[in-house]
Coordinates of C-alpha atoms and ligand atoms in Angstrom, one line a residue:
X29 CA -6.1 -9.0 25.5
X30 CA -4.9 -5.7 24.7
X31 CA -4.4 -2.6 26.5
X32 CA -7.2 -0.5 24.5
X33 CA -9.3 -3.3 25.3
X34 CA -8.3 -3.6 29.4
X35 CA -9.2 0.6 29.2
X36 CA -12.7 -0.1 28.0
X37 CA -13.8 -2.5 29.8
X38 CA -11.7 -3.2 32.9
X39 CA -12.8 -4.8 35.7
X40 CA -11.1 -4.5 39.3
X41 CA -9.4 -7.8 40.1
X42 CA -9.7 -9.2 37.0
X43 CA -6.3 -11.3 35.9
X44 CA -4.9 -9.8 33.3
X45 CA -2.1 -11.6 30.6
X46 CA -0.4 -8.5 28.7
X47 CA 2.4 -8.9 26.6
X48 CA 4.1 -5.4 25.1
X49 CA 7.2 -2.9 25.3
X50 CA 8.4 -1.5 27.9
X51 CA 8.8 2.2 27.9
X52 CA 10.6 3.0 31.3
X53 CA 11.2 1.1 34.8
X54 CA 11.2 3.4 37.4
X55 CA 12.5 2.5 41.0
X56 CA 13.0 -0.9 40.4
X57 CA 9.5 -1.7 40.5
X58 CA 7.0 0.6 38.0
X59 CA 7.0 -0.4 34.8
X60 CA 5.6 1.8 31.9
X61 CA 4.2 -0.9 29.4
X62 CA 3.2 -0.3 25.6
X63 CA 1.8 -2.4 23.4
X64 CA 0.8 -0.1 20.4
X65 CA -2.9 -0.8 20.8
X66 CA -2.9 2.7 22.6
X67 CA -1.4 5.4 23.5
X68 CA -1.5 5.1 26.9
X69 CA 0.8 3.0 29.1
X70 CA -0.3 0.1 31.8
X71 CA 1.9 0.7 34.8
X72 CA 2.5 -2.6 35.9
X73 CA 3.7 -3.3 39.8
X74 CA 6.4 -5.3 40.1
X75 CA 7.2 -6.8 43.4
X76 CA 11.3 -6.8 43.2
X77 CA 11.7 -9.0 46.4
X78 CA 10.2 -11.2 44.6
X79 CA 12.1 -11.6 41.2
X80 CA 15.4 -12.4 40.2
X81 CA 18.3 -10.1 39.7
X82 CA 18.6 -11.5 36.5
X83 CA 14.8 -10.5 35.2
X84 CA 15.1 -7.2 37.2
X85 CA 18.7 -6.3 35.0
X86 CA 16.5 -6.9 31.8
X87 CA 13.5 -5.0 32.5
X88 CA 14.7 -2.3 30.3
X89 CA 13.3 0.1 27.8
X90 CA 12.9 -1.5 24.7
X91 CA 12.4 -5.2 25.9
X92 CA 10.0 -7.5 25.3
X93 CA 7.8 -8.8 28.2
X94 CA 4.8 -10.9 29.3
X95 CA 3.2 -10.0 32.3
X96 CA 0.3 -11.8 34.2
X97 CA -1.4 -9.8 36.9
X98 CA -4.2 -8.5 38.8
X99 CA -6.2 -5.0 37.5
X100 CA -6.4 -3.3 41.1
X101 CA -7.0 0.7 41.8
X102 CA -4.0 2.7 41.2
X103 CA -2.1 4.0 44.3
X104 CA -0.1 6.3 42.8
X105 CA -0.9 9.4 40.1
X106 CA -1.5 9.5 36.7
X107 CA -3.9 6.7 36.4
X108 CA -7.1 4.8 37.5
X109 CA -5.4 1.3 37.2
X110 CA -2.4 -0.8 37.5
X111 CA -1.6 -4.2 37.6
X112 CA -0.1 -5.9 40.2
X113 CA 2.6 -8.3 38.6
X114 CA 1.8 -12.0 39.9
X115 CA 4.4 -13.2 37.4
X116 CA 7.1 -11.4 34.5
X117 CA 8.9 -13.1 31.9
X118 CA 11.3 -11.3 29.2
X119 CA 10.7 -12.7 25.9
X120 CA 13.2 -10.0 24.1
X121 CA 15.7 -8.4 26.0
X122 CA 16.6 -5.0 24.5
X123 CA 20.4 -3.8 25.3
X124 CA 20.0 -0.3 27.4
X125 CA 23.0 1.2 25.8
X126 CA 22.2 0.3 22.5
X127 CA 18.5 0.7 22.0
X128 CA 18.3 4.2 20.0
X129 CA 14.8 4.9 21.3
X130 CA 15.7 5.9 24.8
X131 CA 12.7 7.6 26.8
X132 CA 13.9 11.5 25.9
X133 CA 12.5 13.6 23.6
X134 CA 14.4 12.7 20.0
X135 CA 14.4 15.1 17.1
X136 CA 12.1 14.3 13.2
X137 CA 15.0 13.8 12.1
X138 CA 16.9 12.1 13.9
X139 CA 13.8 9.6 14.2
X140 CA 13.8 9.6 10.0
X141 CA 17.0 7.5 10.4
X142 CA 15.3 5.2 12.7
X143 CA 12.3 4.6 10.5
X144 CA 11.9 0.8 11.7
X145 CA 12.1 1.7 15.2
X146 CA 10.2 5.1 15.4
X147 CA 6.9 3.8 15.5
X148 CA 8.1 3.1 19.4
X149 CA 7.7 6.2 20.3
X150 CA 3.9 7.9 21.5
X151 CA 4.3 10.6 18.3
X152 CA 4.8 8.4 15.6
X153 CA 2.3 5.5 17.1
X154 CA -0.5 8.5 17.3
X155 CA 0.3 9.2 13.6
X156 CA 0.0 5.9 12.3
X157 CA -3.0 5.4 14.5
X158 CA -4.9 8.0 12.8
X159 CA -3.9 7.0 9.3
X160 CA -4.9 3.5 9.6
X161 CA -8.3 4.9 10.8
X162 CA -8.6 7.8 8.1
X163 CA -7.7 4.9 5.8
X164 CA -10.8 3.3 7.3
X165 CA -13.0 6.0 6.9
X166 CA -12.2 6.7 3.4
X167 CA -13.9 3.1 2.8
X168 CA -16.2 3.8 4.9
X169 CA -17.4 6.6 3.3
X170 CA -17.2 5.4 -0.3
X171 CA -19.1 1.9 0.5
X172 CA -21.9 4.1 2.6
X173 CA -22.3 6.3 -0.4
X174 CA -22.9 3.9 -2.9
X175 CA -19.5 3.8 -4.6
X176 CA -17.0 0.5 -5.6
X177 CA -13.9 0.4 -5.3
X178 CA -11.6 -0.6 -8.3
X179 CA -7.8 -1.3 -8.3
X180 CA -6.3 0.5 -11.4
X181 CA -3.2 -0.8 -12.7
X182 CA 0.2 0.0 -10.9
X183 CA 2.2 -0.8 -14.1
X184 CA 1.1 1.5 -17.0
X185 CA 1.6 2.1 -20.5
X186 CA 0.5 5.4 -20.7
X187 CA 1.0 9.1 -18.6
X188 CA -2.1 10.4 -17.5
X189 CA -1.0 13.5 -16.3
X190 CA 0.7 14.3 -19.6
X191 CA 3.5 15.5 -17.0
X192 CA 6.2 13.2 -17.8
X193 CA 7.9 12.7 -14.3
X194 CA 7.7 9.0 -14.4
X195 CA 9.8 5.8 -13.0
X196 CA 10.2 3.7 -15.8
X197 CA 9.2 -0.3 -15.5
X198 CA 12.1 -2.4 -17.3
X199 CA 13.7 -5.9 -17.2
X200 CA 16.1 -4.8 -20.3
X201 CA 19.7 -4.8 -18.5
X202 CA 21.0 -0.9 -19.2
X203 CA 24.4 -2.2 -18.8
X204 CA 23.8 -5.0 -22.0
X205 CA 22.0 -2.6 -24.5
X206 CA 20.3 -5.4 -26.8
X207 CA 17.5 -5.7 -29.4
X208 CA 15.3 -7.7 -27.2
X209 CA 11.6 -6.4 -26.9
X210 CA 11.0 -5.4 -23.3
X211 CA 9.0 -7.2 -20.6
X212 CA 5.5 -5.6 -21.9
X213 CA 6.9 -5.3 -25.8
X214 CA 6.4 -1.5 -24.8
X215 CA 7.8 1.3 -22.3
X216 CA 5.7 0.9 -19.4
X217 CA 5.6 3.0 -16.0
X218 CA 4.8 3.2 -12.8
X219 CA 1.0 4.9 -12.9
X220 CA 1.4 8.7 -11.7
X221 CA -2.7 8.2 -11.1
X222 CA -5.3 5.7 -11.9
X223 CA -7.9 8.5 -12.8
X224 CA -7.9 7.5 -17.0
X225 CA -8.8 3.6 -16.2
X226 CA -11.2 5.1 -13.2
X227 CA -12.8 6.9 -16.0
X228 CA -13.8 3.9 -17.8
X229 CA -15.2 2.3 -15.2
X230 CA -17.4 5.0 -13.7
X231 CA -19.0 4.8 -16.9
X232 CA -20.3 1.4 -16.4
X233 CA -20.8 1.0 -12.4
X234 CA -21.9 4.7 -12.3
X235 CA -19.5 5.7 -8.7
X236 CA -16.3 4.0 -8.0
X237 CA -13.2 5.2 -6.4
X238 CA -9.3 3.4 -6.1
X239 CA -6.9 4.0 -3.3
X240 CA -3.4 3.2 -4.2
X241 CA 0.0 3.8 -3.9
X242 CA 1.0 6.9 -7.2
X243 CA 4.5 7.4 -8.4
X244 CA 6.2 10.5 -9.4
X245 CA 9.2 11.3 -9.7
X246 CA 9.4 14.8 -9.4
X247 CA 12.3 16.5 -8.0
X248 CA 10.6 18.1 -5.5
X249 CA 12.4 17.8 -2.1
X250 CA 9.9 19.7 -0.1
X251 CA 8.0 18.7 2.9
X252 CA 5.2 18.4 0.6
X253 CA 5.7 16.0 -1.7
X254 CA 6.7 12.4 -2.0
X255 CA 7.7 10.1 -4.8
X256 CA 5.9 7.4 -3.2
X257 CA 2.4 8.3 -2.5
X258 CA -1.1 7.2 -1.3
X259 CA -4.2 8.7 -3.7
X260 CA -7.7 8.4 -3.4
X261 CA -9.4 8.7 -7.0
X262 CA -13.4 8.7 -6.8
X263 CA -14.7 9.3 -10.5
X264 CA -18.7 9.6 -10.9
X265 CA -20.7 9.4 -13.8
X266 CA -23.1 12.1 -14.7
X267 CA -22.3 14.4 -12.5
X268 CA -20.5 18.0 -13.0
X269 CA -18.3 20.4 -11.4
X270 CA -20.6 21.6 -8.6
X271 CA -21.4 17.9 -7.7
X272 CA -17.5 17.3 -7.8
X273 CA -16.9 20.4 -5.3
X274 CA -20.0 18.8 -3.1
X275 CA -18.8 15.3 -3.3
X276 CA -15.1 16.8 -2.0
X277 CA -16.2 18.9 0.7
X278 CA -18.4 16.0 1.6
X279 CA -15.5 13.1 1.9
X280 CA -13.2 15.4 3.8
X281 CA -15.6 16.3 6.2
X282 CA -16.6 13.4 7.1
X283 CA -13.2 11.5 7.5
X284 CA -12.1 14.1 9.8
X285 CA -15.4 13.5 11.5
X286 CA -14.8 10.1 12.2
X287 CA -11.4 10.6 13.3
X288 CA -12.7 13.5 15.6
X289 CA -14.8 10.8 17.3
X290 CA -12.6 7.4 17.1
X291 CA -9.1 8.6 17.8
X292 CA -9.8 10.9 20.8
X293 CA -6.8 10.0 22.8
X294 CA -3.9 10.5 20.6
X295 CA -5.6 13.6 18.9
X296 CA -5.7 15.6 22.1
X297 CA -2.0 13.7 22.4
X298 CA -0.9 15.4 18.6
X299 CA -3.0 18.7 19.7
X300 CA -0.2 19.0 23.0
X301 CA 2.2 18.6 20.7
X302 CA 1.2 20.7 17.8
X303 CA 0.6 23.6 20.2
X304 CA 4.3 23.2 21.6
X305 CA 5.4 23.5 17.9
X306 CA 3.5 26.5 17.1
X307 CA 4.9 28.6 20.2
X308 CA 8.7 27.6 18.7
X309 CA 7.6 30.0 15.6
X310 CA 7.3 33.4 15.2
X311 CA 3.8 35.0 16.3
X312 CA 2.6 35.8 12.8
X313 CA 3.3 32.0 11.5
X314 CA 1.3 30.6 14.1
X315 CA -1.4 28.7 13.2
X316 CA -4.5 30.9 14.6
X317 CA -6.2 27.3 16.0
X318 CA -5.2 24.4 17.7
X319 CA -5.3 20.6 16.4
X320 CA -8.4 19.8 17.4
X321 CA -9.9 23.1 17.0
X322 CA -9.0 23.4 13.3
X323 CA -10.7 19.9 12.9
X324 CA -13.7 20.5 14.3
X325 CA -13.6 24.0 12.3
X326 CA -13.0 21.9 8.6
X327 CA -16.4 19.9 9.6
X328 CA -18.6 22.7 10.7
X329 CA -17.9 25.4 8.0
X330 CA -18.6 25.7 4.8
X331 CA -15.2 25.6 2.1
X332 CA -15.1 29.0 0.1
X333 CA -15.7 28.8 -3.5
X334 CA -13.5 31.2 -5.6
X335 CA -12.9 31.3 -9.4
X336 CA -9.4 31.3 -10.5
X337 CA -10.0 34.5 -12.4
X338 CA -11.2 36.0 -8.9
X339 CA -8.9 34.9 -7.2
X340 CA -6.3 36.4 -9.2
X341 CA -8.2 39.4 -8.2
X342 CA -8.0 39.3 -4.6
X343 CA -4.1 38.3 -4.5
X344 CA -3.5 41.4 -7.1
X345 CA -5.1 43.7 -4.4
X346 CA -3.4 42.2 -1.4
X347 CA -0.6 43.0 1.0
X348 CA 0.6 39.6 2.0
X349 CA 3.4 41.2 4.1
X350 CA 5.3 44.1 5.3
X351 CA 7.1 44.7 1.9
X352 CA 3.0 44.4 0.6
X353 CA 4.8 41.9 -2.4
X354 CA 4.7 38.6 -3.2
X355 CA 8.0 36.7 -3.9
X356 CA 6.6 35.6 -7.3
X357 CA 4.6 38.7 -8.4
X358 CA 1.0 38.5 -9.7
X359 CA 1.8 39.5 -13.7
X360 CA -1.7 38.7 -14.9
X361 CA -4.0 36.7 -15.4
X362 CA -3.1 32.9 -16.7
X363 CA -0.2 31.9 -14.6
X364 CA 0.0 29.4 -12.3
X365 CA -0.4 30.4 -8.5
X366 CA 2.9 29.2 -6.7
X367 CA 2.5 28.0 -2.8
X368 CA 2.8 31.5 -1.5
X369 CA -0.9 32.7 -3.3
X370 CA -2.6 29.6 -2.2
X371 CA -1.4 30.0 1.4
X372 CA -2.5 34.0 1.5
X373 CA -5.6 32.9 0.3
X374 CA -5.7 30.2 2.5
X375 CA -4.3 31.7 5.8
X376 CA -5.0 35.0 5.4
X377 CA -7.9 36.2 3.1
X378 CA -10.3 33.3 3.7
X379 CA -9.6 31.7 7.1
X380 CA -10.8 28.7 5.5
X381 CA -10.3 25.5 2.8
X382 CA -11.1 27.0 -0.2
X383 CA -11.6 25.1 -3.4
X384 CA -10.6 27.1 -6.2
X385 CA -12.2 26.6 -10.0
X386 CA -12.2 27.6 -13.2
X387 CA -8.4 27.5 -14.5
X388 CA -7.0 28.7 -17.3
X389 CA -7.4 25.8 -19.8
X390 CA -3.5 26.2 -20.4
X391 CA -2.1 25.3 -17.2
X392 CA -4.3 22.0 -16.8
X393 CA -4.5 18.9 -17.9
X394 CA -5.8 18.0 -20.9
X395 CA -8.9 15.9 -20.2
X396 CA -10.6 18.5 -18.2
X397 CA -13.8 20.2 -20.0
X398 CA -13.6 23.4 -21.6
X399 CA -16.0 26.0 -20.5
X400 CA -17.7 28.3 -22.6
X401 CA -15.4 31.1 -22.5
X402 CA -13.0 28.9 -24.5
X403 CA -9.9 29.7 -22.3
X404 CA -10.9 27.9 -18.5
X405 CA -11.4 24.9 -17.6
X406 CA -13.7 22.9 -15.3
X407 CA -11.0 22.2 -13.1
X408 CA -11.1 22.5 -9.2
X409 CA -8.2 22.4 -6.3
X410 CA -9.1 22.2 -2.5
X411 CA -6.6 24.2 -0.9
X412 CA -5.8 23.4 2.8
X413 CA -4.2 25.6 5.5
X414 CA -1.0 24.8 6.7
X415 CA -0.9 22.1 3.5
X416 CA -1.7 23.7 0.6
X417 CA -3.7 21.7 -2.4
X418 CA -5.0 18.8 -0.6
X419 CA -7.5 18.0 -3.7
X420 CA -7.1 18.3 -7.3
X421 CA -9.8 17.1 -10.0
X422 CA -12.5 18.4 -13.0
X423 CA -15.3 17.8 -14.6
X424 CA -14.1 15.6 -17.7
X425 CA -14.4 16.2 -21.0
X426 CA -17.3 14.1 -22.6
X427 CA -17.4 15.7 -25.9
X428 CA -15.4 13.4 -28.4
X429 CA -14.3 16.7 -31.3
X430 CA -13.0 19.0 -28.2
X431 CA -11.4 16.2 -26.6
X432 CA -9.2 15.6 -29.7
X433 CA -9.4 19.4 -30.6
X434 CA -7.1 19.8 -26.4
X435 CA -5.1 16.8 -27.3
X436 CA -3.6 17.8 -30.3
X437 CA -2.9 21.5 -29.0
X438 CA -1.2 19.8 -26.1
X439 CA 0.8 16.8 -28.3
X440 CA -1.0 14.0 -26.7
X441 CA -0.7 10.6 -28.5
X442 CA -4.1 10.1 -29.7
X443 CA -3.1 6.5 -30.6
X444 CA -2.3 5.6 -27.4
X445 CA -5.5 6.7 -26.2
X446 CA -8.0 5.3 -28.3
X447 CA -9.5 3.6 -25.6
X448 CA -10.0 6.7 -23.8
X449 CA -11.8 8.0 -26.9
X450 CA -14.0 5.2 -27.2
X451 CA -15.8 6.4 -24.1
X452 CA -16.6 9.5 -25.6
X453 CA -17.8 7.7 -28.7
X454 CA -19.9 5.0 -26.7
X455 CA -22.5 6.1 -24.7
X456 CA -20.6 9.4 -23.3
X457 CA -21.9 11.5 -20.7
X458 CA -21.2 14.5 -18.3
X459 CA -18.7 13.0 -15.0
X460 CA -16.2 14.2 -12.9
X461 CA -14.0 13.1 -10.3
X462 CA -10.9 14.0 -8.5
X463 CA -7.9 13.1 -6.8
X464 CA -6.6 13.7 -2.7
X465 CA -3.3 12.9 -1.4
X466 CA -4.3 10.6 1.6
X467 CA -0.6 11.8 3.2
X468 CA -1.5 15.7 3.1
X469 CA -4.8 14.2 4.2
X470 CA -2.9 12.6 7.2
X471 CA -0.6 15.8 7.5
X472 CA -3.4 18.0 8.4
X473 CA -5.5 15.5 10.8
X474 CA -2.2 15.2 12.6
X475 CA -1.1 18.4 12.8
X476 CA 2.7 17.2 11.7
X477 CA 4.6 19.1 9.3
X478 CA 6.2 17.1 7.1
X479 CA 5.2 14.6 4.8
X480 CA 7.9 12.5 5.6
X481 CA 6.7 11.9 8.9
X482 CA 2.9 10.4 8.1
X483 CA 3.8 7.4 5.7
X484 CA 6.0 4.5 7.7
X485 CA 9.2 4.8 4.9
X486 CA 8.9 7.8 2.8
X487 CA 10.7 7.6 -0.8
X488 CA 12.2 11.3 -1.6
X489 CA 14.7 11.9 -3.8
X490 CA 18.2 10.3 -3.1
X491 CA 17.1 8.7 0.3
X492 CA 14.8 4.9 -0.1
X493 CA 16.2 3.5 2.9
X494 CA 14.5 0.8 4.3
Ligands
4AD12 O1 -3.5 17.3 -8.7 P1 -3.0 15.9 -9.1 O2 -1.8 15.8 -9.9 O3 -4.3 15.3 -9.8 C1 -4.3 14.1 -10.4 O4 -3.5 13.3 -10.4 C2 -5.6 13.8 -11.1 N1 -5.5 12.7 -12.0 C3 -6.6 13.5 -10.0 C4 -8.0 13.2 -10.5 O5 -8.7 14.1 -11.0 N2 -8.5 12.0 -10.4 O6 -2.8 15.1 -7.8 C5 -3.9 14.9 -6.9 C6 -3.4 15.1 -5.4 C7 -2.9 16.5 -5.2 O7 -3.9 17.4 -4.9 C8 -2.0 16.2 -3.9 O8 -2.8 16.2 -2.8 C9 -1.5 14.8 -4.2 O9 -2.4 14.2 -5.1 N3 -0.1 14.8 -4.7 C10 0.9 14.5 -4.0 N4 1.1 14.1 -2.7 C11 2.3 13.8 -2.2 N5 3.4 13.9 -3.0 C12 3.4 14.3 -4.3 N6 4.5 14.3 -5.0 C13 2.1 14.6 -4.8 N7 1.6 15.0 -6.0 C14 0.3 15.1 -5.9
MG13 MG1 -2.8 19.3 -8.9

């Protein structure tokens, strides 16, 4: 029995057998007990005439303890029930001066340090309680819609991306250069995203998405990005952009829904606490809507639509501050937008997501389909308050002479690729899929602001502790 489960169903006088944490031990006789299926504590009654000195000195926080009881009405505040302690053991003591997770309020960072031990504390347990469940959904959602799930390699031999920011995969010894073939007879990777093999086979069971772990080693030490990450890849045959931008708006809505509903208590929990960390900023920084609020407004309102080229419109005719400039100007039309666009547009024009299409074929990838126009492409990015680009994917390109006409512009080993090509030369057809970072997925369900504190051990640069 667990305490999630005692909530839901309790009984009065029923005899309870709990076994958990303890979080405090007040007045030698209320004990606060955790045991992670929850956020809520059990106050359990201990009746100190009763028990030794010896258990009383070890009822500390941090300790491990069984206790076997009666549910009875709670006497005191705070809560409906408590158990009355018919008997305590300590099955791990937990040294009061040394345990780091004392019950005060600790700093991110200081709770970075203590990655093993963080997950003790009712923030970090509310977090990883929601991924696990957004995790859930995202299965959920896939198997309800008719899609299967396929595990792409993690070990690759070739860059999807074309981006080149990759962890390379050796057993050679770099301190005894010899002529040895490697492992694989090749130079092989970790995969920076399984969309190519997803690619193949959405064109032969139609919907499928993967879920893994994505490497990249980007220098990027924001509180954004990770070189260690979770990505969800769906890829679906026959269908276009449109459907893409559907299928997206779609997925994210509804694994926010299901959150909504099946992790009430430590949302409203992360909306106390993402409130206290809005009033710490500066009025116009504030996020306009609380936790729960900005959840509820994702699932009930349509995302914007915008076209690059438009877009580059609006931020040419905005003031996005007192000085009325951006720190990275709009020139023209072709450049990439940096964070600061995407958040105006974001935060400030639309109010909203907005997914954002129709790039400039130079600043994407080269798989994505060329449009008419011969300089965009079918590309999309769902753009996220608070998060920024939450989403990125296209509509592929089927047609076998353009896809070769983008690769050589853009120096992409054809060679390597052939087996890419042979889809376009076997049975080809119109699909599209895209790619969501489940951690900026987590970021923005739990209202926590960096990245770094929604995945148990984050990998950044310099720092894989644990
Ligand atoms: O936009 P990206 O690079 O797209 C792809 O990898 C495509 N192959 C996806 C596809 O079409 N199947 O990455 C997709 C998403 C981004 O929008 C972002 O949410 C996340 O992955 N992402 C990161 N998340 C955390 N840390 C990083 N370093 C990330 N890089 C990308
Ligand atoms: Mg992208």
């Amino acid at each position: 029995m667990d305490i999630r489960q005692l909530f839901l169903g309790a009984q009065l006088n029923q005899k309870v057998h709990l076994r958990g944490w303890v979080r405090t031990f007040r007045a030698n006789r209320f004990i606060a007990l955790n045991d992670g299926s929850c956020l809520a504590n059990m106050q359990c009654v201990v009746n100190f005439e009763q028990t030794s000195e010896e258990v009383l000195a070890e009822i500390n926080t941090g300790a491990a303890i069984e206790v076997i009881g009666t549910l009875v009405e709670s006497q005191g505040k705070g809560q409906k029930f408590e158990i009355q302690v018919d008997s305590l053991r300590i099955l791990g003591a937990s040294k009061p001066d040394e345990y780091p997770i004392q019950p005060k309020k600790h700093s991110l960072e200081f709770l970075r340090e203590k990655a093993h031990l963080r997950v003790r504390t009712n923030t970090f347990a509310a977090v990883m309680r929601v991924r696990a469940a957004l995790s859930f959904a995202v299965h959920q959602y896939f198997t309800d819609n008719g899609f299967y799930q396929v595990h792409t390699p993690i070990i690759t031999g070739s860059d999807a991306e074309g981006a080149g920011e990759m962890f390379r995969v050796t057993t050679l010894d770099p301190n005894n250069p010899s002529d040895e073939p490697d492992f694989f007879g090749k130079e092989t990777n970790l995969t920076v995203s399984g969309q190519l093999e997803a690619e193949t086979y959405a064109m032969g069971l139609g919907k499928v998405y993967t879920f893994g772990p994505t490497f990249r080693a980007e220098n990027s030490n924001t509180s954004r990005h990770l070189a260690e990450f979770w990505m969800i890849e769906p890829e679906v045959a026959f269908n276009n952009l449109d459907d893409n931008m559907d299928l997206a708006e779609d997925f994210i809505k509804s694994v926010l829904a299901y959150v909504l509903e099946h992790c009430q208590e430590d949302l409203t929990f992360l909306d106390q606490r993402f409130e206290q960390e809005e009033a710490k900023k500066p009025q116009q920084e504030r996020s306009p809507m609380g936790l729960l609020e900005r959840l509820s407004f994702v699932t009930e309102n349509e995302f914007m639509r915008v076209s690059y080229t438009d877009a580059i419109e609006i931020l040419r005719n905005s003031k996005p501050n007192k000085k009325k400039k951006f720190a990275y100007p709009i020139d023209g039309w072709g450049a990439d937008l940096q964070s600061e666009h995407e958040r105006y547009l974001v935060e400030k024009h639309f109010s909203s997501p907005v997914i954002l299409f129709d790039y400039p074929a130079e600043i994407k990838a080269f798989y994505m389909r060329m449009n008419d126009d011969g300089k965009t492409v079918r590309a999309m990015d769902v753009l996220f308050p608070g998060v920024g680009e939450m989403v990125g994917g296209s509509q592929r390109e089927e047609r076998l002479d353009k896809l070769i006409e983008r690769m050589r512009a853009m120096d992409i080993d054809e060679e390597e690729l052939w087996w890419y090509l042979d889809l376009r030369r076997f049975g080809t057809a119109e699909h599209a899929g895209f790619g969501l970072g489940f951690e900026r997925l987590v970021l923005y369900a739990t209202g926590m602001s960096n990245i770094r504190d929604v995945i148990p051990y984050p990998r950044t640069p310099l720092n894989a502790s644990f």
